[in-house]
CSV table of N, CA and C in Angstrom, one decimal:
chain,number,residue,atom,x,y,z
A,1,MET,N,-6.1,22.9,122.9
A,1,MET,CA,-6.5,21.7,122.3
A,1,MET,C,-8.0,21.6,122.2
A,2,LYS,N,-8.4,21.3,121.0
A,2,LYS,CA,-9.9,21.3,120.7
A,2,LYS,C,-10.4,19.9,121.0
A,3,ASN,N,-11.4,19.8,121.8
A,3,ASN,CA,-12.0,18.5,122.2
A,3,ASN,C,-11.0,17.4,122.6
A,4,PRO,N,-10.3,17.6,123.7
A,4,PRO,CA,-9.4,16.6,124.1
A,4,PRO,C,-10.1,15.3,124.5
A,5,LYS,N,-9.5,14.2,124.2
A,5,LYS,CA,-10.1,12.9,124.5
A,5,LYS,C,-9.6,12.4,125.9
A,6,LEU,N,-10.6,11.8,126.6
A,6,LEU,CA,-10.3,11.3,128.0
A,6,LEU,C,-10.4,9.8,128.0
A,7,THR,N,-9.3,9.2,128.6
A,7,THR,CA,-9.3,7.7,128.8
A,7,THR,C,-9.4,7.5,130.3
A,8,VAL,N,-10.2,6.6,130.8
A,8,VAL,CA,-10.3,6.2,132.2
A,8,VAL,C,-9.7,4.8,132.3
A,9,ILE,N,-8.8,4.6,133.3
A,9,ILE,CA,-8.2,3.3,133.6
A,9,ILE,C,-8.6,2.8,134.9
A,10,ILE,N,-9.1,1.6,135.0
A,10,ILE,CA,-9.6,1.0,136.2
A,10,ILE,C,-9.0,-0.4,136.4
A,11,PRO,N,-8.1,-0.5,137.4
A,11,PRO,CA,-7.5,-1.8,137.7
A,11,PRO,C,-8.5,-2.6,138.6
A,12,THR,N,-8.6,-3.9,138.3
A,12,THR,CA,-9.6,-4.7,139.0
A,12,THR,C,-9.1,-6.1,139.5
A,13,PHE,N,-9.7,-6.6,140.5
A,13,PHE,CA,-9.5,-8.0,140.9
A,13,PHE,C,-10.7,-8.4,141.8
A,14,ASN,N,-11.6,-9.2,141.2
A,14,ASN,CA,-12.8,-9.7,142.0
A,14,ASN,C,-13.6,-8.5,142.5
A,15,GLU,N,-14.0,-7.6,141.6
A,15,GLU,CA,-14.7,-6.4,141.9
A,15,GLU,C,-16.2,-6.4,141.4
A,16,GLU,N,-16.8,-7.6,141.2
A,16,GLU,CA,-18.1,-7.7,140.6
A,16,GLU,C,-19.1,-6.8,141.4
A,17,ALA,N,-19.0,-6.7,142.7
A,17,ALA,CA,-20.0,-5.9,143.4
A,17,ALA,C,-19.9,-4.4,143.2
A,18,TYR,N,-18.7,-3.9,142.6
A,18,TYR,CA,-18.5,-2.5,142.5
A,18,TYR,C,-18.3,-2.0,141.0
A,19,ILE,N,-17.8,-2.9,140.2
A,19,ILE,CA,-17.3,-2.4,138.9
A,19,ILE,C,-18.4,-1.8,138.0
A,20,GLY,N,-19.6,-2.4,138.1
A,20,GLY,CA,-20.7,-1.8,137.2
A,20,GLY,C,-21.0,-0.4,137.5
A,21,ASP,N,-21.0,0.0,138.8
A,21,ASP,CA,-21.3,1.4,139.2
A,21,ASP,C,-20.1,2.3,138.8
A,22,ALA,N,-18.9,1.8,139.0
A,22,ALA,CA,-17.7,2.6,138.6
A,22,ALA,C,-17.8,2.9,137.1
A,23,LEU,N,-18.0,1.8,136.3
A,23,LEU,CA,-18.1,2.0,134.8
A,23,LEU,C,-19.2,3.0,134.4
A,24,PHE,N,-20.3,2.9,135.1
A,24,PHE,CA,-21.5,3.8,134.8
A,24,PHE,C,-21.1,5.2,135.1
A,25,SER,N,-20.3,5.4,136.2
A,25,SER,CA,-20.0,6.8,136.6
A,25,SER,C,-19.0,7.4,135.6
A,26,VAL,N,-18.3,6.7,134.8
A,26,VAL,CA,-17.3,7.2,133.9
A,26,VAL,C,-17.7,7.0,132.4
A,27,ALA,N,-19.0,6.8,132.2
A,27,ALA,CA,-19.5,6.5,130.8
A,27,ALA,C,-19.3,7.7,129.9
A,28,PHE,N,-19.1,8.9,130.4
A,28,PHE,CA,-18.9,10.1,129.6
A,28,PHE,C,-17.5,10.1,129.0
A,29,ALA,N,-16.6,9.2,129.4
A,29,ALA,CA,-15.2,9.2,128.9
A,29,ALA,C,-15.2,8.7,127.4
A,30,ASP,N,-14.2,9.1,126.7
A,30,ASP,CA,-14.1,8.6,125.3
A,30,ASP,C,-13.6,7.2,125.2
A,31,GLU,N,-12.9,6.7,126.2
A,31,GLU,CA,-12.3,5.4,126.3
A,31,GLU,C,-12.2,4.9,127.7
A,32,ILE,N,-12.6,3.7,128.0
A,32,ILE,CA,-12.5,3.1,129.3
A,32,ILE,C,-11.7,1.8,129.2
A,33,ILE,N,-10.6,1.8,130.0
A,33,ILE,CA,-9.8,0.6,130.0
A,33,ILE,C,-9.8,-0.1,131.3
A,34,VAL,N,-10.2,-1.3,131.4
A,34,VAL,CA,-10.1,-2.1,132.6
A,34,VAL,C,-9.0,-3.1,132.5
A,35,VAL,N,-8.1,-3.0,133.5
A,35,VAL,CA,-7.0,-4.0,133.5
A,35,VAL,C,-7.2,-4.9,134.7
A,36,ASP,N,-7.5,-6.1,134.4
A,36,ASP,CA,-7.9,-7.1,135.4
A,36,ASP,C,-6.8,-8.1,135.8
A,37,SER,N,-6.8,-8.4,137.0
A,37,SER,CA,-5.7,-9.4,137.5
A,37,SER,C,-6.3,-10.8,137.6
A,38,PHE,N,-6.9,-11.2,136.5
A,38,PHE,CA,-7.5,-12.6,136.4
A,38,PHE,C,-8.5,-12.9,137.5
A,39,SER,N,-9.5,-12.0,137.6
A,39,SER,CA,-10.6,-12.2,138.5
A,39,SER,C,-11.3,-13.6,138.4
A,40,THR,N,-11.8,-14.1,139.5
A,40,THR,CA,-12.5,-15.4,139.4
A,40,THR,C,-14.0,-15.2,139.6
A,41,ASP,N,-14.4,-14.0,139.8
A,41,ASP,CA,-15.8,-13.7,139.9
A,41,ASP,C,-16.4,-13.2,138.5
A,42,LYS,N,-17.4,-12.4,138.6
A,42,LYS,CA,-18.0,-11.9,137.3
A,42,LYS,C,-17.5,-10.6,136.8
A,43,THR,N,-16.4,-10.1,137.4
A,43,THR,CA,-15.8,-8.9,137.0
A,43,THR,C,-15.5,-8.8,135.5
A,44,PRO,N,-14.9,-9.9,134.9
A,44,PRO,CA,-14.6,-9.8,133.5
A,44,PRO,C,-15.9,-9.7,132.6
A,45,GLU,N,-16.9,-10.4,133.0
A,45,GLU,CA,-18.2,-10.3,132.2
A,45,GLU,C,-18.8,-8.9,132.2
A,46,ILE,N,-18.8,-8.4,133.4
A,46,ILE,CA,-19.4,-7.0,133.6
A,46,ILE,C,-18.5,-6.0,132.9
A,47,ALA,N,-17.2,-6.1,133.1
A,47,ALA,CA,-16.3,-5.1,132.5
A,47,ALA,C,-16.4,-5.1,131.0
A,48,LYS,N,-16.4,-6.3,130.4
A,48,LYS,CA,-16.4,-6.4,128.9
A,48,LYS,C,-17.7,-5.8,128.3
A,49,GLN,N,-18.8,-5.7,129.1
A,49,GLN,CA,-20.0,-5.1,128.5
A,49,GLN,C,-19.8,-3.6,128.3
A,50,TYR,N,-19.0,-2.9,129.2
A,50,TYR,CA,-19.0,-1.5,129.2
A,50,TYR,C,-17.6,-0.9,128.8
A,51,ALA,N,-16.6,-1.6,129.0
A,51,ALA,CA,-15.2,-1.0,128.8
A,51,ALA,C,-14.9,-1.1,127.3
A,52,SER,N,-14.2,-0.1,126.9
A,52,SER,CA,-13.7,0.0,125.5
A,52,SER,C,-12.6,-1.1,125.3
A,53,LYS,N,-11.8,-1.3,126.3
A,53,LYS,CA,-10.8,-2.3,126.3
A,53,LYS,C,-10.7,-3.1,127.6
A,54,PHE,N,-10.7,-4.4,127.5
A,54,PHE,CA,-10.6,-5.2,128.7
A,54,PHE,C,-9.3,-6.0,128.6
A,55,LEU,N,-8.3,-5.7,129.5
A,55,LEU,CA,-7.0,-6.3,129.5
A,55,LEU,C,-6.8,-7.2,130.7
A,56,GLN,N,-6.0,-8.2,130.6
A,56,GLN,CA,-5.7,-9.0,131.8
A,56,GLN,C,-4.2,-9.1,131.9
A,57,ARG,N,-3.8,-9.0,133.1
A,57,ARG,CA,-2.3,-9.1,133.4
A,57,ARG,C,-2.2,-9.6,134.8
A,58,LYS,N,-1.2,-10.5,135.0
A,58,LYS,CA,-1.0,-11.0,136.4
A,58,LYS,C,-0.5,-9.8,137.3
A,59,PHE,N,-1.1,-9.8,138.4
A,59,PHE,CA,-0.8,-8.6,139.4
A,59,PHE,C,0.6,-8.8,140.0
A,60,ASP,N,1.4,-7.8,139.9
A,60,ASP,CA,2.6,-7.7,140.7
A,60,ASP,C,2.6,-6.5,141.6
A,61,ASN,N,2.1,-5.3,141.0
A,61,ASN,CA,1.9,-4.1,141.8
A,61,ASN,C,1.0,-3.2,141.1
A,62,PHE,N,0.4,-2.2,141.8
A,62,PHE,CA,-0.6,-1.3,141.1
A,62,PHE,C,0.1,-0.4,140.1
A,63,SER,N,1.3,0.0,140.3
A,63,SER,CA,1.9,0.9,139.3
A,63,SER,C,2.1,0.2,138.0
A,64,ASN,N,2.6,-1.1,138.0
A,64,ASN,CA,2.7,-1.9,136.8
A,64,ASN,C,1.4,-2.1,136.1
A,65,GLN,N,0.4,-2.4,136.9
A,65,GLN,CA,-0.9,-2.6,136.3
A,65,GLN,C,-1.4,-1.3,135.5
A,66,LYS,N,-1.3,-0.2,136.2
A,66,LYS,CA,-1.7,1.1,135.5
A,66,LYS,C,-0.8,1.4,134.3
A,67,ASN,N,0.5,1.2,134.5
A,67,ASN,CA,1.4,1.5,133.3
A,67,ASN,C,1.1,0.6,132.1
A,68,PHE,N,0.8,-0.7,132.4
A,68,PHE,CA,0.4,-1.6,131.3
A,68,PHE,C,-0.8,-1.1,130.6
A,69,ALA,N,-1.8,-0.6,131.3
A,69,ALA,CA,-3.0,-0.1,130.7
A,69,ALA,C,-2.7,1.2,130.0
A,70,LEU,N,-1.9,2.0,130.6
A,70,LEU,CA,-1.5,3.3,130.0
A,70,LEU,C,-0.9,3.2,128.6
A,71,LYS,N,-0.2,2.1,128.4
A,71,LYS,CA,0.4,1.9,127.0
A,71,LYS,C,-0.7,1.7,126.0
A,72,GLU,N,-1.9,1.2,126.4
A,72,GLU,CA,-3.0,1.0,125.5
A,72,GLU,C,-3.9,2.2,125.3
A,73,ALA,N,-3.7,3.2,126.2
A,73,ALA,CA,-4.6,4.4,126.2
A,73,ALA,C,-4.4,5.2,124.9
A,74,THR,N,-5.5,5.8,124.4
A,74,THR,CA,-5.4,6.7,123.2
A,74,THR,C,-5.8,8.1,123.5
A,75,GLY,N,-6.3,8.3,124.7
A,75,GLY,CA,-6.8,9.7,125.1
A,75,GLY,C,-5.7,10.6,125.3
A,76,ASP,N,-6.0,11.9,125.2
A,76,ASP,CA,-5.0,13.0,125.5
A,76,ASP,C,-4.8,13.1,127.0
A,77,TRP,N,-5.9,12.8,127.8
A,77,TRP,CA,-5.8,12.8,129.2
A,77,TRP,C,-6.2,11.4,129.8
A,78,VAL,N,-5.7,11.1,130.9
A,78,VAL,CA,-6.0,9.8,131.6
A,78,VAL,C,-6.5,10.0,133.0
A,79,LEU,N,-7.6,9.4,133.3
A,79,LEU,CA,-8.1,9.5,134.7
A,79,LEU,C,-8.0,8.1,135.3
A,80,PHE,N,-7.3,7.9,136.4
A,80,PHE,CA,-7.2,6.6,137.1
A,80,PHE,C,-8.2,6.6,138.3
A,81,ILE,N,-9.1,5.6,138.3
A,81,ILE,CA,-9.9,5.4,139.4
A,81,ILE,C,-9.9,3.9,139.8
A,82,ASP,N,-10.3,3.6,141.1
A,82,ASP,CA,-10.4,2.3,141.5
A,82,ASP,C,-11.9,1.8,141.3
A,83,ALA,N,-12.1,0.5,141.3
A,83,ALA,CA,-13.4,-0.1,141.1
A,83,ALA,C,-14.5,0.4,142.1
A,84,ASP,N,-14.0,0.7,143.3
A,84,ASP,CA,-15.0,1.1,144.3
A,84,ASP,C,-15.1,2.6,144.4
A,85,GLU,N,-14.6,3.3,143.4
A,85,GLU,CA,-14.8,4.8,143.4
A,85,GLU,C,-15.8,5.2,142.4
A,86,ARG,N,-16.4,6.4,142.6
A,86,ARG,CA,-17.4,6.9,141.6
A,86,ARG,C,-17.0,8.3,141.2
A,87,VAL,N,-17.3,8.6,140.0
A,87,VAL,CA,-17.1,10.0,139.5
A,87,VAL,C,-18.5,10.6,139.5
A,88,THR,N,-18.7,11.6,140.4
A,88,THR,CA,-20.0,12.3,140.5
A,88,THR,C,-20.2,13.2,139.3
A,89,HIS,N,-21.4,13.7,139.1
A,89,HIS,CA,-21.8,14.6,138.0
A,89,HIS,C,-21.0,15.9,138.1
A,90,SER,N,-20.8,16.4,139.4
A,90,SER,CA,-20.0,17.6,139.5
A,90,SER,C,-18.6,17.4,139.2
A,91,LEU,N,-18.0,16.2,139.6
A,91,LEU,CA,-16.6,15.9,139.2
A,91,LEU,C,-16.5,15.7,137.7
A,92,GLU,N,-17.5,15.1,137.1
A,92,GLU,CA,-17.5,14.9,135.6
A,92,GLU,C,-17.4,16.3,134.9
A,93,THR,N,-18.2,17.2,135.4
A,93,THR,CA,-18.2,18.6,134.8
A,93,THR,C,-16.9,19.3,135.0
A,94,GLU,N,-16.3,19.1,136.2
A,94,GLU,CA,-15.0,19.7,136.5
A,94,GLU,C,-13.9,19.1,135.7
A,95,ILE,N,-13.9,17.8,135.5
A,95,ILE,CA,-12.9,17.2,134.6
A,95,ILE,C,-13.0,17.7,133.2
A,96,LYS,N,-14.2,17.7,132.6
A,96,LYS,CA,-14.4,18.2,131.3
A,96,LYS,C,-13.9,19.6,131.1
A,97,GLU,N,-14.2,20.5,132.0
A,97,GLU,CA,-13.8,21.9,132.0
A,97,GLU,C,-12.3,22.0,132.1
A,98,THR,N,-11.7,21.2,133.0
A,98,THR,CA,-10.3,21.2,133.2
A,98,THR,C,-9.5,20.8,132.0
A,99,ILE,N,-9.9,19.7,131.3
A,99,ILE,CA,-9.1,19.2,130.2
A,99,ILE,C,-9.3,20.1,128.9
A,100,GLN,N,-10.4,20.9,128.9
A,100,GLN,CA,-10.6,21.9,127.9
A,100,GLN,C,-9.6,23.0,128.0
A,101,ASN,N,-9.4,23.5,129.2
A,101,ASN,CA,-8.5,24.6,129.5
A,101,ASN,C,-7.6,24.3,130.6
A,102,PRO,N,-6.6,23.4,130.4
A,102,PRO,CA,-5.7,23.0,131.5
A,102,PRO,C,-4.7,24.1,131.9
A,103,LYS,N,-4.4,24.2,133.2
A,103,LYS,CA,-3.4,25.0,133.7
A,103,LYS,C,-2.2,24.2,134.1
A,104,HIS,N,-2.4,22.9,134.3
A,104,HIS,CA,-1.3,22.0,134.7
A,104,HIS,C,-1.3,20.7,133.9
A,105,GLY,N,-0.3,19.9,134.1
A,105,GLY,CA,-0.3,18.6,133.4
A,105,GLY,C,-0.8,17.5,134.2
A,106,GLY,N,-1.2,17.7,135.4
A,106,GLY,CA,-1.8,16.7,136.3
A,106,GLY,C,-2.6,17.3,137.4
A,107,TYR,N,-3.5,16.6,137.9
A,107,TYR,CA,-4.4,17.1,139.0
A,107,TYR,C,-4.7,16.0,140.0
A,108,LYS,N,-4.6,16.4,141.3
A,108,LYS,CA,-5.0,15.5,142.3
A,108,LYS,C,-6.5,15.5,142.5
A,109,ILE,N,-7.1,14.4,142.7
A,109,ILE,CA,-8.5,14.3,143.0
A,109,ILE,C,-8.7,13.6,144.3
A,110,ASN,N,-9.5,14.1,145.1
A,110,ASN,CA,-9.8,13.6,146.5
A,110,ASN,C,-11.0,12.7,146.5
A,111,PHE,N,-10.8,11.4,146.5
A,111,PHE,CA,-11.9,10.4,146.5
A,111,PHE,C,-12.1,9.9,147.9
A,112,PRO,N,-13.4,9.9,148.4
A,112,PRO,CA,-13.6,9.3,149.7
A,112,PRO,C,-13.4,7.8,149.7
A,113,HIS,N,-13.0,7.2,150.8
A,113,HIS,CA,-12.9,5.7,150.8
A,113,HIS,C,-14.3,5.1,150.9
A,114,PHE,N,-14.4,3.9,150.4
A,114,PHE,CA,-15.6,3.1,150.4
A,114,PHE,C,-15.3,1.9,151.2
A,115,TYR,N,-16.0,1.7,152.3
A,115,TYR,CA,-15.7,0.6,153.2
A,115,TYR,C,-17.0,0.0,153.8
A,116,MET,N,-17.1,-1.3,153.7
A,116,MET,CA,-18.3,-2.0,154.2
A,116,MET,C,-19.6,-1.3,153.6
A,117,ASN,N,-19.6,-1.1,152.3
A,117,ASN,CA,-20.8,-0.5,151.6
A,117,ASN,C,-21.1,0.9,152.1
A,118,ARG,N,-20.2,1.6,152.6
A,118,ARG,CA,-20.4,3.0,153.0
A,118,ARG,C,-19.2,3.9,152.6
A,119,PHE,N,-19.5,5.1,152.3
A,119,PHE,CA,-18.4,6.1,152.0
A,119,PHE,C,-17.9,6.6,153.4
A,120,LEU,N,-16.6,6.7,153.5
A,120,LEU,CA,-16.0,7.3,154.7
A,120,LEU,C,-15.5,8.7,154.3
A,121,TYR,N,-16.2,9.7,154.7
A,121,TYR,CA,-15.8,11.1,154.2
A,121,TYR,C,-14.8,11.8,155.1
A,122,HIS,N,-14.5,11.2,156.3
A,122,HIS,CA,-13.5,11.8,157.1
A,122,HIS,C,-12.1,11.6,156.8
A,123,HIS,N,-11.9,10.6,155.8
A,123,HIS,CA,-10.5,10.4,155.4
A,123,HIS,C,-10.6,10.0,153.9
A,124,SER,N,-9.7,10.5,153.2
A,124,SER,CA,-9.6,10.2,151.7
A,124,SER,C,-8.2,10.3,151.2
A,125,ASP,N,-8.0,9.8,150.0
A,125,ASP,CA,-6.7,9.9,149.4
A,125,ASP,C,-6.6,11.2,148.5
A,126,ASP,N,-5.6,11.9,148.6
A,126,ASP,CA,-5.3,13.1,147.8
A,126,ASP,C,-4.2,12.7,146.9
A,127,VAL,N,-4.5,12.1,145.7
A,127,VAL,CA,-3.6,11.4,144.9
A,127,VAL,C,-3.7,12.0,143.4
A,128,LEU,N,-2.6,12.0,142.7
A,128,LEU,CA,-2.6,12.4,141.3
A,128,LEU,C,-3.4,11.4,140.5
A,129,ARG,N,-4.5,11.9,140.0
A,129,ARG,CA,-5.4,10.9,139.3
A,129,ARG,C,-5.7,11.3,137.8
A,130,LEU,N,-5.6,12.6,137.5
A,130,LEU,CA,-5.9,13.0,136.2
A,130,LEU,C,-4.6,13.6,135.6
A,131,VAL,N,-4.1,13.0,134.5
A,131,VAL,CA,-2.8,13.3,133.9
A,131,VAL,C,-2.9,13.5,132.4
A,132,LYS,N,-2.1,14.4,131.9
A,132,LYS,CA,-2.1,14.7,130.5
A,132,LYS,C,-1.0,13.7,129.9
A,133,ARG,N,-1.4,13.0,128.8
A,133,ARG,CA,-0.4,12.2,128.2
A,133,ARG,C,0.4,13.0,127.3
A,134,GLU,N,1.7,12.8,127.2
A,134,GLU,CA,2.6,13.5,126.4
A,134,GLU,C,3.2,12.6,125.4
């Protein structure tokens, strides 16, 4: 596939302290979709400045939020991140290389947890985060 497009999906609820940095870290993506659960802080204003699409949906569970946004995605590949996660430059490079020459239809990405304004490197989630849309 020549120049595959990447969509990033970020679910939010009252994430004004984190969403700006998360959006900045994925600015390389072709499309950024924020699906918000009717935040009462400044999350919507911040997200609307940087996201390609800003959607709102009443929260019932994370899977439904992500699937709702996935229906709006136009990219060949989709990366799911949380508002308090960051894509480093090295991960950005790895994602770009991976979607150019994929060996699989999905990839797990190990993000460190962010707690009390600090990254916790001793424990992280190893979750399927980068998937090819079919």
